[in-house]
Amino acid sequence: MGLLGAIEAGGTKFVVAVADENFNIVARTAFPTLDGEKTLDQVIAFFDQYDNIDAVGIAAFGPIDIVPESKTYGYVLDTPKHGWSGYNFLGRMKAWRDIPYYWTTDVNGAGWAEFETGAAKDVHNMVYLTVGTGVGAGIVSGDRLVSGYGHPEAGHIFLQKHPEDTYAGHCPFHGDNCLEGLAAGPAIEERWGMSAKDIPDDHLAWRIEAYYLAQAALDYTMILRPEKIVFGGGVPHREILFPLVRESFAEQMSDYLDVPPLDDYIVPVANGDNAGILGCFYLAKTLL
């Protein structure tokens, strides 16, 4: 067997890597995200160094079209990111080298890594939620990534506002009604006038944030009944958050449903910042 390729396509930076069949990384690099053509020029220049790549996993920022029967399968859809709306990402890669590609979202890539070797490696059903610049979810049900007419947009579920929160919301589509508009990193910074990393542990900010993340976890629990909910991204790096989320989850659940012990149910990622690239490798290997 040859090498596996990985493209973690973020809105701010791209990470590309190659690994052997046992997922030992041979080479890895990163560069800022430019427009579609210029960025993929760099991706292809990296992979051109290797003649024996058997499959590539691509986990891309979205929204993207992941429905194989669609006319725009493999495209990046409408996005504020300059030079990406309507860009045929997958088509450009296939034109470079016609090998198998696993095409999915960035959160699906990271979520799959957590499912395979991370915090959810011992379950069959899980929700991976990343909370950073935006909010997105990768959902595994019955050992399979969930998709249908498109990929889940579970970062935009509607929420009830915290009674002490007067913030107008950050989401350009839903204002202060959705999870991303209320709980993403930019919403925290805009609401409180300082970066999340500068807000002290005893600040009201974290109780409000925990309320929203717990409410989201409650909604996913009601609909999907996962065995594990895994939080990743920059915001959950704050250690004070997990006890507050579990406490708020228990209050909002109000003993309605039985769930696993909360210390083992609402958990942080285990693969850290490597989750995205690892997920790409794991998904690429499923094609072989």
PDB file of C-alpha atoms in Angstrom:
ATOM      1  CA  MET A   1       0.000   0.000   0.000  1.00  0.00           C
ATOM      2  CA  GLY A   2       1.115   3.557  -0.748  1.00  0.00           C
ATOM      3  CA  LEU A   3       0.518   6.743   1.200  1.00  0.00           C
ATOM      4  CA  LEU A   4      -2.622   8.442   2.487  1.00  0.00           C
ATOM      5  CA  GLY A   5      -3.199  12.157   1.961  1.00  0.00           C
ATOM      6  CA  ALA A   6      -5.027  14.595   4.217  1.00  0.00           C
ATOM      7  CA  ILE A   7      -6.353  18.102   3.586  1.00  0.00           C
ATOM      8  CA  GLU A   8      -7.733  19.971   6.582  1.00  0.00           C
ATOM      9  CA  ALA A   9      -9.236  22.923   4.758  1.00  0.00           C
ATOM     10  CA  GLY A  10      -9.949  25.684   7.230  1.00  0.00           C
ATOM     11  CA  GLY A  11     -11.230  29.161   6.534  1.00  0.00           C
ATOM     12  CA  THR A  12      -8.081  30.657   8.058  1.00  0.00           C
ATOM     13  CA  LYS A  13      -5.437  28.043   7.220  1.00  0.00           C
ATOM     14  CA  PHE A  14      -4.968  24.796   5.339  1.00  0.00           C
ATOM     15  CA  VAL A  15      -3.071  21.858   6.832  1.00  0.00           C
ATOM     16  CA  VAL A  16      -1.881  19.161   4.407  1.00  0.00           C
ATOM     17  CA  ALA A  17      -0.098  15.934   5.253  1.00  0.00           C
ATOM     18  CA  VAL A  18       0.785  12.445   4.051  1.00  0.00           C
ATOM     19  CA  ALA A  19       0.984   9.327   6.191  1.00  0.00           C
ATOM     20  CA  ASP A  20       1.649   5.616   5.788  1.00  0.00           C
ATOM     21  CA  GLU A  21      -1.083   3.000   6.132  1.00  0.00           C
ATOM     22  CA  ASN A  22      -0.569   2.937   9.912  1.00  0.00           C
ATOM     23  CA  PHE A  23      -1.186   6.704  10.073  1.00  0.00           C
ATOM     24  CA  ASN A  24       2.444   7.597  10.828  1.00  0.00           C
ATOM     25  CA  ILE A  25       2.857  11.097   9.402  1.00  0.00           C
ATOM     26  CA  VAL A  26       5.595  11.310   6.738  1.00  0.00           C
ATOM     27  CA  ALA A  27       5.257  15.048   6.023  1.00  0.00           C
ATOM     28  CA  ARG A  28       2.992  17.887   7.069  1.00  0.00           C
ATOM     29  CA  THR A  29       2.759  21.602   6.376  1.00  0.00           C
ATOM     30  CA  ALA A  30       0.333  24.496   6.762  1.00  0.00           C
ATOM     31  CA  PHE A  31      -0.299  27.778   4.980  1.00  0.00           C
ATOM     32  CA  PRO A  32      -2.843  30.633   5.108  1.00  0.00           C
ATOM     33  CA  THR A  33      -6.100  30.185   3.192  1.00  0.00           C
ATOM     34  CA  LEU A  34      -6.123  32.368   0.058  1.00  0.00           C
ATOM     35  CA  ASP A  35      -8.721  32.115  -2.717  1.00  0.00           C
ATOM     36  CA  GLY A  36      -9.614  28.677  -4.085  1.00  0.00           C
ATOM     37  CA  GLU A  37      -7.204  28.523  -7.018  1.00  0.00           C
ATOM     38  CA  LYS A  38      -4.168  29.937  -5.181  1.00  0.00           C
ATOM     39  CA  THR A  39      -4.750  27.736  -2.145  1.00  0.00           C
ATOM     40  CA  LEU A  40      -5.132  24.529  -4.157  1.00  0.00           C
ATOM     41  CA  ASP A  41      -2.023  25.448  -6.155  1.00  0.00           C
ATOM     42  CA  GLN A  42      -0.148  25.111  -2.857  1.00  0.00           C
ATOM     43  CA  VAL A  43      -1.985  21.905  -1.904  1.00  0.00           C
ATOM     44  CA  ILE A  44      -1.097  20.284  -5.214  1.00  0.00           C
ATOM     45  CA  ALA A  45       2.514  21.474  -5.067  1.00  0.00           C
ATOM     46  CA  PHE A  46       2.815  19.695  -1.704  1.00  0.00           C
ATOM     47  CA  PHE A  47       1.269  16.425  -2.923  1.00  0.00           C
ATOM     48  CA  ASP A  48       3.277  16.522  -6.188  1.00  0.00           C
ATOM     49  CA  GLN A  49       6.275  15.409  -4.134  1.00  0.00           C
ATOM     50  CA  TYR A  50       4.662  11.961  -3.686  1.00  0.00           C
ATOM     51  CA  ASP A  51       3.853   9.600  -6.568  1.00  0.00           C
ATOM     52  CA  ASN A  52       2.332   6.857  -4.422  1.00  0.00           C
ATOM     53  CA  ILE A  53      -0.705   8.504  -2.761  1.00  0.00           C
ATOM     54  CA  ASP A  54      -3.565   5.983  -2.857  1.00  0.00           C
ATOM     55  CA  ALA A  55      -6.403   8.102  -1.398  1.00  0.00           C
ATOM     56  CA  VAL A  56      -6.968  11.544   0.111  1.00  0.00           C
ATOM     57  CA  GLY A  57      -9.342  12.650   2.881  1.00  0.00           C
ATOM     58  CA  ILE A  58     -10.599  16.229   2.583  1.00  0.00           C
ATOM     59  CA  ALA A  59     -12.315  17.931   5.529  1.00  0.00           C
ATOM     60  CA  ALA A  60     -13.358  21.399   4.371  1.00  0.00           C
ATOM     61  CA  PHE A  61     -14.890  24.532   5.833  1.00  0.00           C
ATOM     62  CA  GLY A  62     -18.413  25.000   4.601  1.00  0.00           C
ATOM     63  CA  PRO A  63     -21.034  25.023   3.599  1.00  0.00           C
ATOM     64  CA  ILE A  64     -20.086  22.419   1.003  1.00  0.00           C
ATOM     65  CA  ASP A  65     -22.059  20.021  -1.188  1.00  0.00           C
ATOM     66  CA  ILE A  66     -21.467  16.448  -0.008  1.00  0.00           C
ATOM     67  CA  VAL A  67     -24.318  14.763  -1.921  1.00  0.00           C
ATOM     68  CA  PRO A  68     -22.761  12.630  -4.711  1.00  0.00           C
ATOM     69  CA  GLU A  69     -25.869  12.859  -6.935  1.00  0.00           C
ATOM     70  CA  SER A  70     -25.893  16.675  -6.834  1.00  0.00           C
ATOM     71  CA  LYS A  71     -24.759  18.848  -9.761  1.00  0.00           C
ATOM     72  CA  THR A  72     -22.536  20.780  -7.375  1.00  0.00           C
ATOM     73  CA  TYR A  73     -21.080  17.798  -5.482  1.00  0.00           C
ATOM     74  CA  GLY A  74     -17.588  18.699  -4.368  1.00  0.00           C
ATOM     75  CA  TYR A  75     -18.187  22.439  -4.536  1.00  0.00           C
ATOM     76  CA  VAL A  76     -17.906  25.044  -1.808  1.00  0.00           C
ATOM     77  CA  LEU A  77     -21.330  26.720  -1.640  1.00  0.00           C
ATOM     78  CA  ASP A  78     -22.149  30.350  -0.761  1.00  0.00           C
ATOM     79  CA  THR A  79     -19.580  31.593   1.727  1.00  0.00           C
ATOM     80  CA  PRO A  80     -18.282  35.026   2.790  1.00  0.00           C
ATOM     81  CA  LYS A  81     -14.744  33.671   2.238  1.00  0.00           C
ATOM     82  CA  HIS A  82     -13.342  35.523  -0.791  1.00  0.00           C
ATOM     83  CA  GLY A  83     -12.735  33.411  -3.875  1.00  0.00           C
ATOM     84  CA  TRP A  84     -14.492  30.286  -2.594  1.00  0.00           C
ATOM     85  CA  SER A  85     -18.237  30.601  -3.323  1.00  0.00           C
ATOM     86  CA  GLY A  86     -19.074  28.160  -6.098  1.00  0.00           C
ATOM     87  CA  TYR A  87     -15.529  26.808  -6.250  1.00  0.00           C
ATOM     88  CA  ASN A  88     -15.165  23.213  -7.493  1.00  0.00           C
ATOM     89  CA  PHE A  89     -12.715  22.026  -4.825  1.00  0.00           C
ATOM     90  CA  LEU A  90     -13.090  18.303  -5.442  1.00  0.00           C
ATOM     91  CA  GLY A  91     -13.072  18.743  -9.221  1.00  0.00           C
ATOM     92  CA  ARG A  92      -9.731  20.542  -9.056  1.00  0.00           C
ATOM     93  CA  MET A  93      -8.235  17.700  -7.021  1.00  0.00           C
ATOM     94  CA  LYS A  94      -9.603  15.018  -9.373  1.00  0.00           C
ATOM     95  CA  ALA A  95      -8.177  16.914 -12.343  1.00  0.00           C
ATOM     96  CA  TRP A  96      -4.794  16.789 -10.626  1.00  0.00           C
ATOM     97  CA  ARG A  97      -4.886  13.058  -9.883  1.00  0.00           C
ATOM     98  CA  ASP A  98      -7.856  10.723 -10.336  1.00  0.00           C
ATOM     99  CA  ILE A  99      -7.672   8.729  -7.098  1.00  0.00           C
ATOM    100  CA  PRO A 100     -10.326   8.144  -4.394  1.00  0.00           C
ATOM    101  CA  TYR A 101     -11.196  11.209  -2.313  1.00  0.00           C
ATOM    102  CA  TYR A 102     -13.288  11.295   0.867  1.00  0.00           C
ATOM    103  CA  TRP A 103     -15.044  14.664   0.751  1.00  0.00           C
ATOM    104  CA  THR A 104     -16.650  15.956   3.938  1.00  0.00           C
ATOM    105  CA  THR A 105     -16.849  18.886   6.352  1.00  0.00           C
ATOM    106  CA  ASP A 106     -14.120  20.044   8.705  1.00  0.00           C
ATOM    107  CA  VAL A 107     -16.207  19.108  11.746  1.00  0.00           C
ATOM    108  CA  ASN A 108     -16.963  15.662  10.311  1.00  0.00           C
ATOM    109  CA  GLY A 109     -13.230  15.093   9.900  1.00  0.00           C
ATOM    110  CA  ALA A 110     -12.405  16.056  13.474  1.00  0.00           C
ATOM    111  CA  GLY A 111     -15.481  14.265  14.792  1.00  0.00           C
ATOM    112  CA  TRP A 112     -14.523  11.045  13.003  1.00  0.00           C
ATOM    113  CA  ALA A 113     -11.067  11.169  14.608  1.00  0.00           C
ATOM    114  CA  GLU A 114     -12.673  11.479  18.043  1.00  0.00           C
ATOM    115  CA  PHE A 115     -14.947   8.563  17.148  1.00  0.00           C
ATOM    116  CA  GLU A 116     -12.093   6.334  15.938  1.00  0.00           C
ATOM    117  CA  THR A 117      -9.319   7.016  18.455  1.00  0.00           C
ATOM    118  CA  GLY A 118     -10.433   9.877  20.672  1.00  0.00           C
ATOM    119  CA  ALA A 119     -12.954  10.668  23.378  1.00  0.00           C
ATOM    120  CA  ALA A 120     -15.735   8.631  21.707  1.00  0.00           C
ATOM    121  CA  LYS A 121     -13.735   5.584  20.621  1.00  0.00           C
ATOM    122  CA  ASP A 122     -15.789   3.268  22.873  1.00  0.00           C
ATOM    123  CA  VAL A 123     -19.267   4.199  21.534  1.00  0.00           C
ATOM    124  CA  HIS A 124     -21.361   3.832  18.352  1.00  0.00           C
ATOM    125  CA  ASN A 125     -23.301   7.119  18.529  1.00  0.00           C
ATOM    126  CA  MET A 126     -21.824  10.527  19.293  1.00  0.00           C
ATOM    127  CA  VAL A 127     -22.021  14.254  18.659  1.00  0.00           C
ATOM    128  CA  TYR A 128     -18.824  16.242  18.150  1.00  0.00           C
ATOM    129  CA  LEU A 129     -19.313  19.990  18.543  1.00  0.00           C
ATOM    130  CA  THR A 130     -16.605  22.522  17.777  1.00  0.00           C
ATOM    131  CA  VAL A 131     -16.964  25.975  19.343  1.00  0.00           C
ATOM    132  CA  GLY A 132     -14.536  28.540  17.987  1.00  0.00           C
ATOM    133  CA  THR A 133     -14.818  31.161  15.239  1.00  0.00           C
ATOM    134  CA  GLY A 134     -18.095  29.422  14.402  1.00  0.00           C
ATOM    135  CA  VAL A 135     -20.003  26.451  15.766  1.00  0.00           C
ATOM    136  CA  GLY A 136     -20.366  23.188  13.857  1.00  0.00           C
ATOM    137  CA  ALA A 137     -21.141  19.544  14.548  1.00  0.00           C
ATOM    138  CA  GLY A 138     -20.118  16.153  13.270  1.00  0.00           C
ATOM    139  CA  ILE A 139     -22.643  13.462  14.177  1.00  0.00           C
ATOM    140  CA  VAL A 140     -22.050   9.703  14.169  1.00  0.00           C
ATOM    141  CA  SER A 141     -25.084   7.417  14.419  1.00  0.00           C
ATOM    142  CA  GLY A 142     -24.763   3.650  14.219  1.00  0.00           C
ATOM    143  CA  ASP A 143     -21.051   3.957  13.366  1.00  0.00           C
ATOM    144  CA  ARG A 144     -21.767   6.207  10.356  1.00  0.00           C
ATOM    145  CA  LEU A 145     -21.476   9.942   9.775  1.00  0.00           C
ATOM    146  CA  VAL A 146     -24.919  11.509   9.503  1.00  0.00           C
ATOM    147  CA  SER A 147     -25.873  13.261   6.272  1.00  0.00           C
ATOM    148  CA  GLY A 148     -28.953  13.496   4.076  1.00  0.00           C
ATOM    149  CA  TYR A 149     -30.008  16.346   1.805  1.00  0.00           C
ATOM    150  CA  GLY A 150     -26.743  17.883   2.996  1.00  0.00           C
ATOM    151  CA  HIS A 151     -24.471  17.897   6.033  1.00  0.00           C
ATOM    152  CA  PRO A 152     -25.836  18.825   9.481  1.00  0.00           C
ATOM    153  CA  GLU A 153     -25.724  22.498  10.462  1.00  0.00           C
ATOM    154  CA  ALA A 154     -26.191  21.809  14.147  1.00  0.00           C
ATOM    155  CA  GLY A 155     -24.365  24.994  15.084  1.00  0.00           C
ATOM    156  CA  HIS A 156     -27.428  26.962  13.987  1.00  0.00           C
ATOM    157  CA  ILE A 157     -30.104  25.348  16.140  1.00  0.00           C
ATOM    158  CA  PHE A 158     -32.397  27.908  17.789  1.00  0.00           C
ATOM    159  CA  LEU A 159     -32.033  28.493  21.537  1.00  0.00           C
ATOM    160  CA  GLN A 160     -33.805  30.250  24.353  1.00  0.00           C
ATOM    161  CA  LYS A 161     -31.771  33.217  25.577  1.00  0.00           C
ATOM    162  CA  HIS A 162     -30.287  33.340  29.043  1.00  0.00           C
ATOM    163  CA  PRO A 163     -32.398  35.706  31.198  1.00  0.00           C
ATOM    164  CA  GLU A 164     -29.351  37.895  31.929  1.00  0.00           C
ATOM    165  CA  ASP A 165     -28.135  38.077  28.321  1.00  0.00           C
ATOM    166  CA  THR A 166     -28.962  41.272  26.413  1.00  0.00           C
ATOM    167  CA  TYR A 167     -26.508  40.659  23.529  1.00  0.00           C
ATOM    168  CA  ALA A 168     -27.949  41.236  20.024  1.00  0.00           C
ATOM    169  CA  GLY A 169     -26.247  38.158  18.529  1.00  0.00           C
ATOM    170  CA  HIS A 170     -23.472  37.595  16.009  1.00  0.00           C
ATOM    171  CA  CYS A 171     -25.054  35.393  13.330  1.00  0.00           C
ATOM    172  CA  PRO A 172     -25.861  37.380  10.145  1.00  0.00           C
ATOM    173  CA  PHE A 173     -28.752  34.995   9.409  1.00  0.00           C
ATOM    174  CA  HIS A 174     -30.306  34.354  12.829  1.00  0.00           C
ATOM    175  CA  GLY A 175     -29.099  37.199  15.040  1.00  0.00           C
ATOM    176  CA  ASP A 176     -29.455  36.223  18.697  1.00  0.00           C
ATOM    177  CA  ASN A 177     -31.626  33.156  18.061  1.00  0.00           C
ATOM    178  CA  CYS A 178     -29.054  30.485  17.201  1.00  0.00           C
ATOM    179  CA  LEU A 179     -26.215  28.716  18.973  1.00  0.00           C
ATOM    180  CA  GLU A 180     -23.449  30.160  16.779  1.00  0.00           C
ATOM    181  CA  GLY A 181     -24.843  33.668  17.102  1.00  0.00           C
ATOM    182  CA  LEU A 182     -24.846  33.414  20.893  1.00  0.00           C
ATOM    183  CA  ALA A 183     -21.926  31.140  21.819  1.00  0.00           C
ATOM    184  CA  ALA A 184     -19.162  31.286  19.188  1.00  0.00           C
ATOM    185  CA  GLY A 185     -15.857  32.977  20.032  1.00  0.00           C
ATOM    186  CA  PRO A 186     -16.664  36.253  18.220  1.00  0.00           C
ATOM    187  CA  ALA A 187     -20.009  36.472  20.067  1.00  0.00           C
ATOM    188  CA  ILE A 188     -18.232  36.147  23.427  1.00  0.00           C
ATOM    189  CA  GLU A 189     -15.690  38.825  22.499  1.00  0.00           C
ATOM    190  CA  GLU A 190     -18.284  41.212  21.097  1.00  0.00           C
ATOM    191  CA  ARG A 191     -20.650  40.755  24.041  1.00  0.00           C
ATOM    192  CA  TRP A 192     -18.029  41.350  26.733  1.00  0.00           C
ATOM    193  CA  GLY A 193     -15.556  43.610  24.943  1.00  0.00           C
ATOM    194  CA  MET A 194     -12.625  41.270  25.505  1.00  0.00           C
ATOM    195  CA  SER A 195     -11.258  38.015  24.183  1.00  0.00           C
ATOM    196  CA  ALA A 196     -12.487  34.804  25.806  1.00  0.00           C
ATOM    197  CA  LYS A 197      -8.966  34.010  26.957  1.00  0.00           C
ATOM    198  CA  ASP A 198      -8.892  37.263  28.964  1.00  0.00           C
ATOM    199  CA  ILE A 199     -12.220  36.749  30.762  1.00  0.00           C
ATOM    200  CA  PRO A 200     -11.703  35.582  34.383  1.00  0.00           C
ATOM    201  CA  ASP A 201     -13.134  32.255  35.543  1.00  0.00           C
ATOM    202  CA  ASP A 202     -15.661  33.835  37.919  1.00  0.00           C
ATOM    203  CA  HIS A 203     -17.157  36.126  35.247  1.00  0.00           C
ATOM    204  CA  LEU A 204     -20.844  35.836  34.328  1.00  0.00           C
ATOM    205  CA  ALA A 205     -19.679  35.183  30.754  1.00  0.00           C
ATOM    206  CA  TRP A 206     -18.925  31.543  31.511  1.00  0.00           C
ATOM    207  CA  ARG A 207     -22.295  30.834  33.143  1.00  0.00           C
ATOM    208  CA  ILE A 208     -24.052  32.281  30.092  1.00  0.00           C
ATOM    209  CA  GLU A 209     -21.801  30.332  27.720  1.00  0.00           C
ATOM    210  CA  ALA A 210     -22.363  27.126  29.698  1.00  0.00           C
ATOM    211  CA  TYR A 211     -26.120  27.703  29.584  1.00  0.00           C
ATOM    212  CA  TYR A 212     -26.076  27.818  25.780  1.00  0.00           C
ATOM    213  CA  LEU A 213     -23.730  24.853  25.320  1.00  0.00           C
ATOM    214  CA  ALA A 214     -25.773  22.820  27.819  1.00  0.00           C
ATOM    215  CA  GLN A 215     -29.002  23.760  26.046  1.00  0.00           C
ATOM    216  CA  ALA A 216     -27.496  22.586  22.740  1.00  0.00           C
ATOM    217  CA  ALA A 217     -26.338  19.332  24.359  1.00  0.00           C
ATOM    218  CA  LEU A 218     -29.870  18.889  25.698  1.00  0.00           C
ATOM    219  CA  ASP A 219     -31.374  19.343  22.229  1.00  0.00           C
ATOM    220  CA  TYR A 220     -28.952  16.848  20.670  1.00  0.00           C
ATOM    221  CA  THR A 221     -29.703  14.426  23.499  1.00  0.00           C
ATOM    222  CA  MET A 222     -33.449  14.656  22.923  1.00  0.00           C
ATOM    223  CA  ILE A 223     -33.216  14.122  19.160  1.00  0.00           C
ATOM    224  CA  LEU A 224     -30.243  11.784  18.722  1.00  0.00           C
ATOM    225  CA  ARG A 225     -29.791  10.013  22.074  1.00  0.00           C
ATOM    226  CA  PRO A 226     -25.995   9.834  21.628  1.00  0.00           C
ATOM    227  CA  GLU A 227     -23.751   7.922  23.993  1.00  0.00           C
ATOM    228  CA  LYS A 228     -21.256  10.778  24.135  1.00  0.00           C
ATOM    229  CA  ILE A 229     -21.111  14.529  23.404  1.00  0.00           C
ATOM    230  CA  VAL A 230     -17.590  15.782  22.680  1.00  0.00           C
ATOM    231  CA  PHE A 231     -16.693  19.481  22.697  1.00  0.00           C
ATOM    232  CA  GLY A 232     -13.728  20.807  20.719  1.00  0.00           C
ATOM    233  CA  GLY A 233     -12.527  24.145  19.356  1.00  0.00           C
ATOM    234  CA  GLY A 234     -10.910  27.101  21.063  1.00  0.00           C
ATOM    235  CA  VAL A 235     -13.655  28.081  23.507  1.00  0.00           C
ATOM    236  CA  PRO A 236     -13.845  24.684  25.338  1.00  0.00           C
ATOM    237  CA  HIS A 237     -10.119  24.928  26.071  1.00  0.00           C
ATOM    238  CA  ARG A 238     -11.280  26.880  29.126  1.00  0.00           C
ATOM    239  CA  GLU A 239     -11.334  24.298  31.939  1.00  0.00           C
ATOM    240  CA  ILE A 240     -13.965  26.085  34.022  1.00  0.00           C
ATOM    241  CA  LEU A 241     -16.491  25.505  31.248  1.00  0.00           C
ATOM    242  CA  PHE A 242     -17.059  21.739  31.520  1.00  0.00           C
ATOM    243  CA  PRO A 243     -18.248  21.662  35.158  1.00  0.00           C
ATOM    244  CA  LEU A 244     -20.558  24.602  34.392  1.00  0.00           C
ATOM    245  CA  VAL A 245     -21.958  22.960  31.248  1.00  0.00           C
ATOM    246  CA  ARG A 246     -22.650  19.687  33.092  1.00  0.00           C
ATOM    247  CA  GLU A 247     -24.310  21.555  35.968  1.00  0.00           C
ATOM    248  CA  SER A 248     -26.502  23.568  33.596  1.00  0.00           C
ATOM    249  CA  PHE A 249     -27.331  20.466  31.539  1.00  0.00           C
ATOM    250  CA  ALA A 250     -28.583  18.675  34.649  1.00  0.00           C
ATOM    251  CA  GLU A 251     -30.708  21.685  35.637  1.00  0.00           C
ATOM    252  CA  GLN A 252     -32.239  22.005  32.173  1.00  0.00           C
ATOM    253  CA  MET A 253     -32.795  18.259  31.755  1.00  0.00           C
ATOM    254  CA  SER A 254     -34.635  18.267  35.092  1.00  0.00           C
ATOM    255  CA  ASP A 255     -34.419  14.458  35.403  1.00  0.00           C
ATOM    256  CA  TYR A 256     -36.493  13.951  32.248  1.00  0.00           C
ATOM    257  CA  LEU A 257     -34.182  11.466  30.491  1.00  0.00           C
ATOM    258  CA  ASP A 258     -31.620   9.021  31.767  1.00  0.00           C
ATOM    259  CA  VAL A 259     -28.132   9.721  30.392  1.00  0.00           C
ATOM    260  CA  PRO A 260     -24.670   8.371  31.256  1.00  0.00           C
ATOM    261  CA  PRO A 261     -22.804   9.992  34.177  1.00  0.00           C
ATOM    262  CA  LEU A 262     -22.170  13.551  33.020  1.00  0.00           C
ATOM    263  CA  ASP A 263     -18.395  13.412  33.582  1.00  0.00           C
ATOM    264  CA  ASP A 264     -18.360  10.672  30.949  1.00  0.00           C
ATOM    265  CA  TYR A 265     -21.124  12.073  28.739  1.00  0.00           C
ATOM    266  CA  ILE A 266     -20.125  15.710  28.119  1.00  0.00           C
ATOM    267  CA  VAL A 267     -16.382  15.581  27.532  1.00  0.00           C
ATOM    268  CA  PRO A 268     -13.471  17.421  25.864  1.00  0.00           C
ATOM    269  CA  VAL A 269     -11.648  16.176  22.773  1.00  0.00           C
ATOM    270  CA  ALA A 270      -8.843  13.642  23.232  1.00  0.00           C
ATOM    271  CA  ASN A 271      -6.947  14.187  19.965  1.00  0.00           C
ATOM    272  CA  GLY A 272      -6.426  17.919  20.483  1.00  0.00           C
ATOM    273  CA  ASP A 273      -5.412  19.941  17.444  1.00  0.00           C
ATOM    274  CA  ASN A 274      -4.511  16.771  15.498  1.00  0.00           C
ATOM    275  CA  ALA A 275      -8.133  15.619  15.219  1.00  0.00           C
ATOM    276  CA  GLY A 276      -8.798  17.170  11.808  1.00  0.00           C
ATOM    277  CA  ILE A 277      -5.765  15.674  10.068  1.00  0.00           C
ATOM    278  CA  LEU A 278      -6.198  12.287  11.753  1.00  0.00           C
ATOM    279  CA  GLY A 279      -9.842  12.175  10.697  1.00  0.00           C
ATOM    280  CA  CYS A 280      -8.833  12.822   7.085  1.00  0.00           C
ATOM    281  CA  PHE A 281      -6.397   9.904   7.179  1.00  0.00           C
ATOM    282  CA  TYR A 282      -8.938   7.571   8.782  1.00  0.00           C
ATOM    283  CA  LEU A 283     -11.615   8.501   6.233  1.00  0.00           C
ATOM    284  CA  ALA A 284      -9.199   8.175   3.311  1.00  0.00           C
ATOM    285  CA  LYS A 285      -8.326   4.647   4.385  1.00  0.00           C
ATOM    286  CA  THR A 286     -12.023   3.629   4.394  1.00  0.00           C
ATOM    287  CA  LEU A 287     -11.955   4.111   0.604  1.00  0.00           C
ATOM    288  CA  LEU A 288      -9.289   1.443   0.066  1.00  0.00           C
TER     289      LEU A 288
END
